[in-house]
PDB file of C-alpha atoms in Angstrom:
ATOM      1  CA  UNK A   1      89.253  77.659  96.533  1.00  0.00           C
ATOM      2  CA  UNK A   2      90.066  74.495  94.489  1.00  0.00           C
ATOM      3  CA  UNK A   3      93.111  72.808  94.562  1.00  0.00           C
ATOM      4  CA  UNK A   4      94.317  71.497  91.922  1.00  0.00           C
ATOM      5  CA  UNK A   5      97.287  68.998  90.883  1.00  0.00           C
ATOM      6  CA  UNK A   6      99.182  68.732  87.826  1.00  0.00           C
ATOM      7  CA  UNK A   7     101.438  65.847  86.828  1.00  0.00           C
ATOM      8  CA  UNK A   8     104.443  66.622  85.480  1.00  0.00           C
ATOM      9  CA  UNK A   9     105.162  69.550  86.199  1.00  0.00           C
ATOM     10  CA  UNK A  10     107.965  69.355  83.393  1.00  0.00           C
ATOM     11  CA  UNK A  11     109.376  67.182  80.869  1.00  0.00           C
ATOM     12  CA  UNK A  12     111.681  66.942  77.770  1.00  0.00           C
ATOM     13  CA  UNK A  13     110.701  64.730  75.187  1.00  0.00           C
ATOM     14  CA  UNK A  14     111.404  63.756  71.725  1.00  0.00           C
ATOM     15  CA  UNK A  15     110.035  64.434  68.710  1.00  0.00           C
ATOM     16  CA  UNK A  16     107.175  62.291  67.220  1.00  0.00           C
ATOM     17  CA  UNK A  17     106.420  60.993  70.943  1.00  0.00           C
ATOM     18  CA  UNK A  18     103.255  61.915  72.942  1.00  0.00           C
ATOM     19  CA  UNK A  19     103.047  62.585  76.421  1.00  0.00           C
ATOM     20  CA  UNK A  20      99.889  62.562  79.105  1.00  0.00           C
ATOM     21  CA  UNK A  21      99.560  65.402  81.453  1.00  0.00           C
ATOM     22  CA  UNK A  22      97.153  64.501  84.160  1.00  0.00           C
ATOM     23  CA  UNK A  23      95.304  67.260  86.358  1.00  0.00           C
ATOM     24  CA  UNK A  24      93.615  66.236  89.543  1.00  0.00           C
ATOM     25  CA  UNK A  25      91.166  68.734  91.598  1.00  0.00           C
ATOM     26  CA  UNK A  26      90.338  68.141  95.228  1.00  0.00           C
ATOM     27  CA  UNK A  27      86.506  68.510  95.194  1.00  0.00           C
ATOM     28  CA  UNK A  28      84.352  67.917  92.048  1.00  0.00           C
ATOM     29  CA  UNK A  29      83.854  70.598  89.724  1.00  0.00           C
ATOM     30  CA  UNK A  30      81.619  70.623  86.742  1.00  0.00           C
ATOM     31  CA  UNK A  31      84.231  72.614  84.168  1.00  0.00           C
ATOM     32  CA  UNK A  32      87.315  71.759  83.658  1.00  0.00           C
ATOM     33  CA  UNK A  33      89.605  73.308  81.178  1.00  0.00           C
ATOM     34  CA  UNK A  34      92.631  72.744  79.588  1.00  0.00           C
ATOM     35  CA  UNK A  35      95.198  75.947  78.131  1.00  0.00           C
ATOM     36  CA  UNK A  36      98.074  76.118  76.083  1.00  0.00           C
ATOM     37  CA  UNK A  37     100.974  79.273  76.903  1.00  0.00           C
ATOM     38  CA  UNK A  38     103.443  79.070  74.635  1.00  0.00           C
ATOM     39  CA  UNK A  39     106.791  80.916  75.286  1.00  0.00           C
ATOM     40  CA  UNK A  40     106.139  84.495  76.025  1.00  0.00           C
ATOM     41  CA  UNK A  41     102.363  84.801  74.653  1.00  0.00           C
ATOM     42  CA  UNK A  42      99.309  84.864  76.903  1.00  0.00           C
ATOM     43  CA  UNK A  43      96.501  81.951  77.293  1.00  0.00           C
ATOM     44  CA  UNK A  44      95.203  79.845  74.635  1.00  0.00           C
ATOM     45  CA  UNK A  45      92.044  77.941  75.673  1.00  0.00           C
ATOM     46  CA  UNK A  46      92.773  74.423  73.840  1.00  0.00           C
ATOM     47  CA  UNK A  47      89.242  72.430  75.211  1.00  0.00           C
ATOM     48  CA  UNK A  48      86.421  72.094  77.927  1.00  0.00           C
ATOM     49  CA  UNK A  49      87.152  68.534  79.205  1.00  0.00           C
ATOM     50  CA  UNK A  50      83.047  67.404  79.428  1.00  0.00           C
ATOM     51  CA  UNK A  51      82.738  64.610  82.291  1.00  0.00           C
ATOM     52  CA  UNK A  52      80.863  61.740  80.349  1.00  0.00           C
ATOM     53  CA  UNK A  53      81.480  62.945  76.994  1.00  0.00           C
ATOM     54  CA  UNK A  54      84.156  64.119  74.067  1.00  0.00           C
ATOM     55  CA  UNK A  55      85.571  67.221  74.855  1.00  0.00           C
ATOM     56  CA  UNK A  56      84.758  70.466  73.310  1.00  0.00           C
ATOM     57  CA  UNK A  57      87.495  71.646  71.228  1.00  0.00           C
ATOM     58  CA  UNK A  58      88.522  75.604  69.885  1.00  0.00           C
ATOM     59  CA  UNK A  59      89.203  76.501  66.723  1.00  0.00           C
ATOM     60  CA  UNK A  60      92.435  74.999  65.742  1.00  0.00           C
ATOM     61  CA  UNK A  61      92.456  72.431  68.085  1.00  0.00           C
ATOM     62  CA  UNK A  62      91.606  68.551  67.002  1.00  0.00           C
ATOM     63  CA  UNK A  63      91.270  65.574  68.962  1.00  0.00           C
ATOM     64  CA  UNK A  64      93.439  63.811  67.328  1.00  0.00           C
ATOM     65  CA  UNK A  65      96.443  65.739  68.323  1.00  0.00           C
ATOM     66  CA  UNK A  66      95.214  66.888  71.758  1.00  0.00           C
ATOM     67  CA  UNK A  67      92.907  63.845  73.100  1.00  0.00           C
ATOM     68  CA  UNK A  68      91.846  65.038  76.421  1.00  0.00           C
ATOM     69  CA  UNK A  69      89.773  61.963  79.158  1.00  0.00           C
ATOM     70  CA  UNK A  70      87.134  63.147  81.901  1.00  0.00           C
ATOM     71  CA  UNK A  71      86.326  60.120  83.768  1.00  0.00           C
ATOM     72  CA  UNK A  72      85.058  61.797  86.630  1.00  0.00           C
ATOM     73  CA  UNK A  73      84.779  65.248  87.584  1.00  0.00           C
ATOM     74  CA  UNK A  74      88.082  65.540  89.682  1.00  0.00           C
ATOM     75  CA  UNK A  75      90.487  63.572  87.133  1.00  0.00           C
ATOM     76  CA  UNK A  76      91.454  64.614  83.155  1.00  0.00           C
ATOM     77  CA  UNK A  77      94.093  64.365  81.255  1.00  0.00           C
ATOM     78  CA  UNK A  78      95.646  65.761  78.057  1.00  0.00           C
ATOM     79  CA  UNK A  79      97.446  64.034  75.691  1.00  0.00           C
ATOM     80  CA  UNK A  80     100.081  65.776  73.180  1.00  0.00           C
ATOM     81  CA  UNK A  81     100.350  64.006  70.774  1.00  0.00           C
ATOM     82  CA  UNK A  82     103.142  63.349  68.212  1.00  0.00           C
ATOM     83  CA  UNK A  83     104.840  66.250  69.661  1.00  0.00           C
ATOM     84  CA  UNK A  84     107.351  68.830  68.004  1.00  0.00           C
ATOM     85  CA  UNK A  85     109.163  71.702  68.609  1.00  0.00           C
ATOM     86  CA  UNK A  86     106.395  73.539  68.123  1.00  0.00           C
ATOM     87  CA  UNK A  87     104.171  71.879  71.161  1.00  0.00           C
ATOM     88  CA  UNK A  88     107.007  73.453  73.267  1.00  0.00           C
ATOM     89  CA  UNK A  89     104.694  75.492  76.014  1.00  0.00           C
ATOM     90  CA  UNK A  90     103.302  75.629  79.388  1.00  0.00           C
ATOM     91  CA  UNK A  91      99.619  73.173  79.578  1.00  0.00           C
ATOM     92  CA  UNK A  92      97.767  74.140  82.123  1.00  0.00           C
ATOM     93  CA  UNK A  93      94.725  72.894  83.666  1.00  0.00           C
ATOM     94  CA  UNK A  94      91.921  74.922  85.299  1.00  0.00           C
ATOM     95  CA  UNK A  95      88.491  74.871  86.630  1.00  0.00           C
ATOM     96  CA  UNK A  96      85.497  77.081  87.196  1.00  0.00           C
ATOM     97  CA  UNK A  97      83.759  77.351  90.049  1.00  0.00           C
ATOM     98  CA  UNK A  98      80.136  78.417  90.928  1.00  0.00           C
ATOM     99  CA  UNK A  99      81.497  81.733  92.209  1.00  0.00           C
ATOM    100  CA  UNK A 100      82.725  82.472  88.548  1.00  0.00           C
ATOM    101  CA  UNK A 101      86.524  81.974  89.780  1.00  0.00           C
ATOM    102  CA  UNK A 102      88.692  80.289  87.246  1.00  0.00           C
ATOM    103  CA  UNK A 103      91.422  78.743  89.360  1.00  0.00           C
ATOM    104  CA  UNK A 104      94.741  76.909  87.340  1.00  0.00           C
ATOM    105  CA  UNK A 105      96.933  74.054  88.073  1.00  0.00           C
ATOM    106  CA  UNK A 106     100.387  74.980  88.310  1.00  0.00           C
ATOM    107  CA  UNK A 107     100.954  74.147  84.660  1.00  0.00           C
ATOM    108  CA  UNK A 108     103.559  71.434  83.072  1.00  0.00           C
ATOM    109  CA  UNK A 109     106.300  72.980  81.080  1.00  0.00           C
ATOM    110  CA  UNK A 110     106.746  70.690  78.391  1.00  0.00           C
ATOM    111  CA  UNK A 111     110.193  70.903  75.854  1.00  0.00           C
ATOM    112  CA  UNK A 112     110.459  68.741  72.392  1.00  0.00           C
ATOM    113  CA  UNK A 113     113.793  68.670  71.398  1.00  0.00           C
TER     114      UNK A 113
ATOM    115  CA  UNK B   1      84.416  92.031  69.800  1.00  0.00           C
ATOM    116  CA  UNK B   2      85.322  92.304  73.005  1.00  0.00           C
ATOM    117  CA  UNK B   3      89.239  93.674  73.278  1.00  0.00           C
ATOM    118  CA  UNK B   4      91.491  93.546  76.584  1.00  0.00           C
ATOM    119  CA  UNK B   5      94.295  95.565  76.692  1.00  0.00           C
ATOM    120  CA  UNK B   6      96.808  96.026  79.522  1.00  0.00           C
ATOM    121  CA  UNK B   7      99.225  99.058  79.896  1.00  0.00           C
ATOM    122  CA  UNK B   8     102.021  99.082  80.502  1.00  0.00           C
ATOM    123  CA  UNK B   9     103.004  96.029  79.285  1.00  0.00           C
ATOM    124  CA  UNK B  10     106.007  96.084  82.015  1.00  0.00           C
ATOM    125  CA  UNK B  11     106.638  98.474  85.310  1.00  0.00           C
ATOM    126  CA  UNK B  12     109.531  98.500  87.189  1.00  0.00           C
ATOM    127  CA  UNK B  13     109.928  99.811  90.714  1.00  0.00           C
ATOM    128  CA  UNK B  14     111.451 100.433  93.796  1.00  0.00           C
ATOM    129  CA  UNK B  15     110.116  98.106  97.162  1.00  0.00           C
ATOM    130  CA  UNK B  16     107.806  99.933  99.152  1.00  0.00           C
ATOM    131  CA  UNK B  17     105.945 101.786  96.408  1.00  0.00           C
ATOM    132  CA  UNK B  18     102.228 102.033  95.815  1.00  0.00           C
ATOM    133  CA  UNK B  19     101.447 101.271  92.399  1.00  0.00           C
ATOM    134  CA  UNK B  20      97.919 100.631  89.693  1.00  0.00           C
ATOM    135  CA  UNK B  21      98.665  98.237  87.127  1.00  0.00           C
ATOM    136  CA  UNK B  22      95.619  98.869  84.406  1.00  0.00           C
ATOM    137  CA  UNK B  23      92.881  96.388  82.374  1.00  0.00           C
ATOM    138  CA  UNK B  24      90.622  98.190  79.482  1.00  0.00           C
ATOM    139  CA  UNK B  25      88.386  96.429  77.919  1.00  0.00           C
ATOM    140  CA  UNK B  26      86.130  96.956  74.794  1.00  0.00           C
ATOM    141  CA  UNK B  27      82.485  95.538  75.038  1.00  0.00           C
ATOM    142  CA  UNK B  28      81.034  96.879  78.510  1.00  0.00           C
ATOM    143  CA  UNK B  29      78.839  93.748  78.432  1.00  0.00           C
ATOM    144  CA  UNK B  30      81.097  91.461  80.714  1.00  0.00           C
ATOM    145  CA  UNK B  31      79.526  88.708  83.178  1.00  0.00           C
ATOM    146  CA  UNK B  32      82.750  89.487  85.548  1.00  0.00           C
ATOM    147  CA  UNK B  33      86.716  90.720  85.512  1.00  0.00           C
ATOM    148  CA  UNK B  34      89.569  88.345  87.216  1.00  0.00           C
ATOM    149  CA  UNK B  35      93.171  89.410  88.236  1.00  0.00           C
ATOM    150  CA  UNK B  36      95.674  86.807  87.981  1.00  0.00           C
ATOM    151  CA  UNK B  37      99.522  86.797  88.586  1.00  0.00           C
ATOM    152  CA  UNK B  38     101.717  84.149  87.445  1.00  0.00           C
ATOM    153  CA  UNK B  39     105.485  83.682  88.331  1.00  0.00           C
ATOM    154  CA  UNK B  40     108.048  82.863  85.685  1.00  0.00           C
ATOM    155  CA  UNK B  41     107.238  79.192  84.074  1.00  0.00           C
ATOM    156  CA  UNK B  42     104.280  78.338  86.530  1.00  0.00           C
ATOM    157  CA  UNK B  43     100.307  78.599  86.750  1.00  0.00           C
ATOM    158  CA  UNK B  44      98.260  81.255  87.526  1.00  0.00           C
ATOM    159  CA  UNK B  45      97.405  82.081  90.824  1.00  0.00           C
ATOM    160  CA  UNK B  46      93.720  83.679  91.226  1.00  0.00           C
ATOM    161  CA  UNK B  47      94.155  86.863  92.956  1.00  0.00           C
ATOM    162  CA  UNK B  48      90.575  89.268  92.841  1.00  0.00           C
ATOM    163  CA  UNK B  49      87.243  88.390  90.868  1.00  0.00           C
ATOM    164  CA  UNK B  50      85.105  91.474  90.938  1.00  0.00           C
ATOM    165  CA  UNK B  51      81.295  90.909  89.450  1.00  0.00           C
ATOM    166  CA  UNK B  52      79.878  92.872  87.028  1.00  0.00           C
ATOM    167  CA  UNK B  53      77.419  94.036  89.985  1.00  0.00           C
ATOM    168  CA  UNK B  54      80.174  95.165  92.223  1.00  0.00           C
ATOM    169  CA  UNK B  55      82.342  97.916  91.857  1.00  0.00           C
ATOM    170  CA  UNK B  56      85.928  96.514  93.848  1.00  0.00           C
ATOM    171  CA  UNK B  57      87.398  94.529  95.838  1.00  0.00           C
ATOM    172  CA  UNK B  58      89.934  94.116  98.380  1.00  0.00           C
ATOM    173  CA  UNK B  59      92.320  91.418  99.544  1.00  0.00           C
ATOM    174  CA  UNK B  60      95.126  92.429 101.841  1.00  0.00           C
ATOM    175  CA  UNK B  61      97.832  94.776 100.056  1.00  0.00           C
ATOM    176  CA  UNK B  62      95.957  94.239  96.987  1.00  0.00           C
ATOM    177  CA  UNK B  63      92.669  96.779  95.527  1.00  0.00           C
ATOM    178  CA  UNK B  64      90.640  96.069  92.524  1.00  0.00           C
ATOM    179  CA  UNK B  65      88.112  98.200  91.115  1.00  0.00           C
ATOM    180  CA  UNK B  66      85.765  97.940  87.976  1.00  0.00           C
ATOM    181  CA  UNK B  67      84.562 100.709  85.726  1.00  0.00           C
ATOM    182  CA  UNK B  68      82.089  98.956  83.345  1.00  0.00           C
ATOM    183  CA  UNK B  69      81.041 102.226  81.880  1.00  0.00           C
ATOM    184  CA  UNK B  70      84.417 103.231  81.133  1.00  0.00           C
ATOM    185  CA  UNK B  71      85.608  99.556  80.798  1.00  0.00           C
ATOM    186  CA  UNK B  72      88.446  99.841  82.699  1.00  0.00           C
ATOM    187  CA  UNK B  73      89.709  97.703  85.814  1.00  0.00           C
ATOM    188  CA  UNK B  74      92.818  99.004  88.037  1.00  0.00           C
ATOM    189  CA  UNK B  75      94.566  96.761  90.314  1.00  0.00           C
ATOM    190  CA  UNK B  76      96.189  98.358  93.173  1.00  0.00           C
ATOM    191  CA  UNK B  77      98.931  97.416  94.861  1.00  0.00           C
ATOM    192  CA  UNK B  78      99.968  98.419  98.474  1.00  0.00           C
ATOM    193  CA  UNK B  79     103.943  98.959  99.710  1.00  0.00           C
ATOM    194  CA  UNK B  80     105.040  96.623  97.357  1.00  0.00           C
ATOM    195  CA  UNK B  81     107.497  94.280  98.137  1.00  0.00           C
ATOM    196  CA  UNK B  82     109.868  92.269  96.224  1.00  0.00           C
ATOM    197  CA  UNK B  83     108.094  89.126  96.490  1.00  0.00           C
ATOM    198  CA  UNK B  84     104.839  90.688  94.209  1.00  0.00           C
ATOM    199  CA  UNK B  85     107.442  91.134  91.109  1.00  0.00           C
ATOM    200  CA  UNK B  86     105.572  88.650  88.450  1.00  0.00           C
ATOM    201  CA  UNK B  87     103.322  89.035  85.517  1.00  0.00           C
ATOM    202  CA  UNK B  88      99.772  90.293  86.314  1.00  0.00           C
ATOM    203  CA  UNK B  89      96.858  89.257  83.673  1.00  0.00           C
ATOM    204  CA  UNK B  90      93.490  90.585  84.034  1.00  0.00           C
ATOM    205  CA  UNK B  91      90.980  88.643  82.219  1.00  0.00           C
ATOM    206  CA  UNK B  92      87.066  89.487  81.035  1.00  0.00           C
ATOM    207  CA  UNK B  93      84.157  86.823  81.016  1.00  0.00           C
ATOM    208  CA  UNK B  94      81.925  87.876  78.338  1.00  0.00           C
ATOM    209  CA  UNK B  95      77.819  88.242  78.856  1.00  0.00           C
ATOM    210  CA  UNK B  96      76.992  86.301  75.834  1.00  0.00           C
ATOM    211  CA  UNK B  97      78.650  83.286  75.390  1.00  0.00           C
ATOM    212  CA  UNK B  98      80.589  82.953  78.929  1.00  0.00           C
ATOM    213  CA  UNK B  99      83.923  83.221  76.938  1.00  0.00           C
ATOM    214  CA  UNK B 100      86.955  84.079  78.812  1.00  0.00           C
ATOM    215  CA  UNK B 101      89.050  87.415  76.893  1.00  0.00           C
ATOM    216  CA  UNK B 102      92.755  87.449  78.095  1.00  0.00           C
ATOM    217  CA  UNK B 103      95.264  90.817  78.359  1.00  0.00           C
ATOM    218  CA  UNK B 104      98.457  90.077  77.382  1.00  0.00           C
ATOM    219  CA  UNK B 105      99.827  91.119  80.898  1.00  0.00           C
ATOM    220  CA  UNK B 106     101.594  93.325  83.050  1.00  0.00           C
ATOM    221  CA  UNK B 107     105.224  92.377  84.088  1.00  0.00           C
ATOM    222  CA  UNK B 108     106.207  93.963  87.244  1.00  0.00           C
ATOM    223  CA  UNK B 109     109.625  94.240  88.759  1.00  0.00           C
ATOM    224  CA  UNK B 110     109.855  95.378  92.266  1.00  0.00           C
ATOM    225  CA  UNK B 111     113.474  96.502  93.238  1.00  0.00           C
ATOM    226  CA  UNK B 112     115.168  96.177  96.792  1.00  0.00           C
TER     227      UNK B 112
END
């Protein structure tokens, strides 16, 4: 099974800041994915992080506010940007491998105040 | 549409029970079923994947089966022990476009 590293695993921030939440896997993987879990709901998918390419974004999810990087195909990040309250939720990172098995990071809980 | 429901929606027990925590789903037409449990503020942890060729399978204290023509899953759980209290989500990987249909979850308690 993949392993998978997420960076931070929490963090408080202010309003109208962005932060990067990186996601490292140790073997390469050809889908990555990023979710969103916001406080007592289950799994939102928020994008496929494509190695290479732009990422490929669900409805009601934009680039601009969630701009997600796939430099290789162990490494992404995801950027909230110009957060607020309302971006208060658990990211989490996960990947697919060829056995069908989704396996997640262990998430970053991130607060705005 | 595919639909996937979870009931109950949260158990509570006492250690050493056996227990089936349940996973319906709509459209029969699923590529595979996942169980997942995920402790309070962290990720999920991967826990079964049956395919839709199979009909269960087994890790340690822990049984799931598939029903496609029923569409139900059941995940069993052997002499459960404190440590297993957490939220279970069962989630369906649909046929036709490989999308990934989420259950709200299953919060179990187990009591000392």
């Amino acid at each position: 099974s993949a392993v998978i590293s997420q960076k931070p695993s929490r963090d408080i921030c202010q309003r109208g800041t962005s932060l990067t939440i990186q996601c490292q896997v140790d073997s390469q993987v050809t889908m990555m994915f990023w979710y969103r879990q916001q406080p007592g709901q289950s799994l939102t998918l928020i994008a496929t992080a494509n190695q290479g390419s732009e990422a490929t974004y669900e409805s009601g999810f934009v680039i601009d506010k969630f701009p997600i990087s796939r430099p290789n195909l162990t490494f992404s990040t995801l950027t909230v940007s110009n957060m607020s309250p309302e971006d208060s939720s658990i990211y989490l990172c996960s990947v697919l491998q060829g056995t069908g098995e989704l396996f997640f990071g262990e998430g970053s809980r991130l607060t705005v105040l | 549409k595919q639909e996937v429901t979870q009931i109950p929606a949260a158990l509570s027990v006492p250690e050493g029970e056996n227990l089936v925590l349940n996973c319906s789903f709509t459209d029969s037409a699923i590529y595979n079923l996942q169980w997942f449990r995920q402790d309070p503020g962290k990720g999920l942890t991967s826990l079964l994947l049956i395919q839709s060729s199979q009909r269960e399978q087994t890790s340690g204290r822990l049984n799931a089966s598939l029903d496609k023509s029923s569409g139900r899953s059941t995940l069993y759980i052997a002499a459960s022990q404190p440590g297993d209290s957490a939220t279970y989500l069962c989630a369906v990987r649909r046929v036709s476009n490989y999308q990934l249909i989420w259950g709200a979850g299953t919060k179990l308690i187990i009591k000392p």
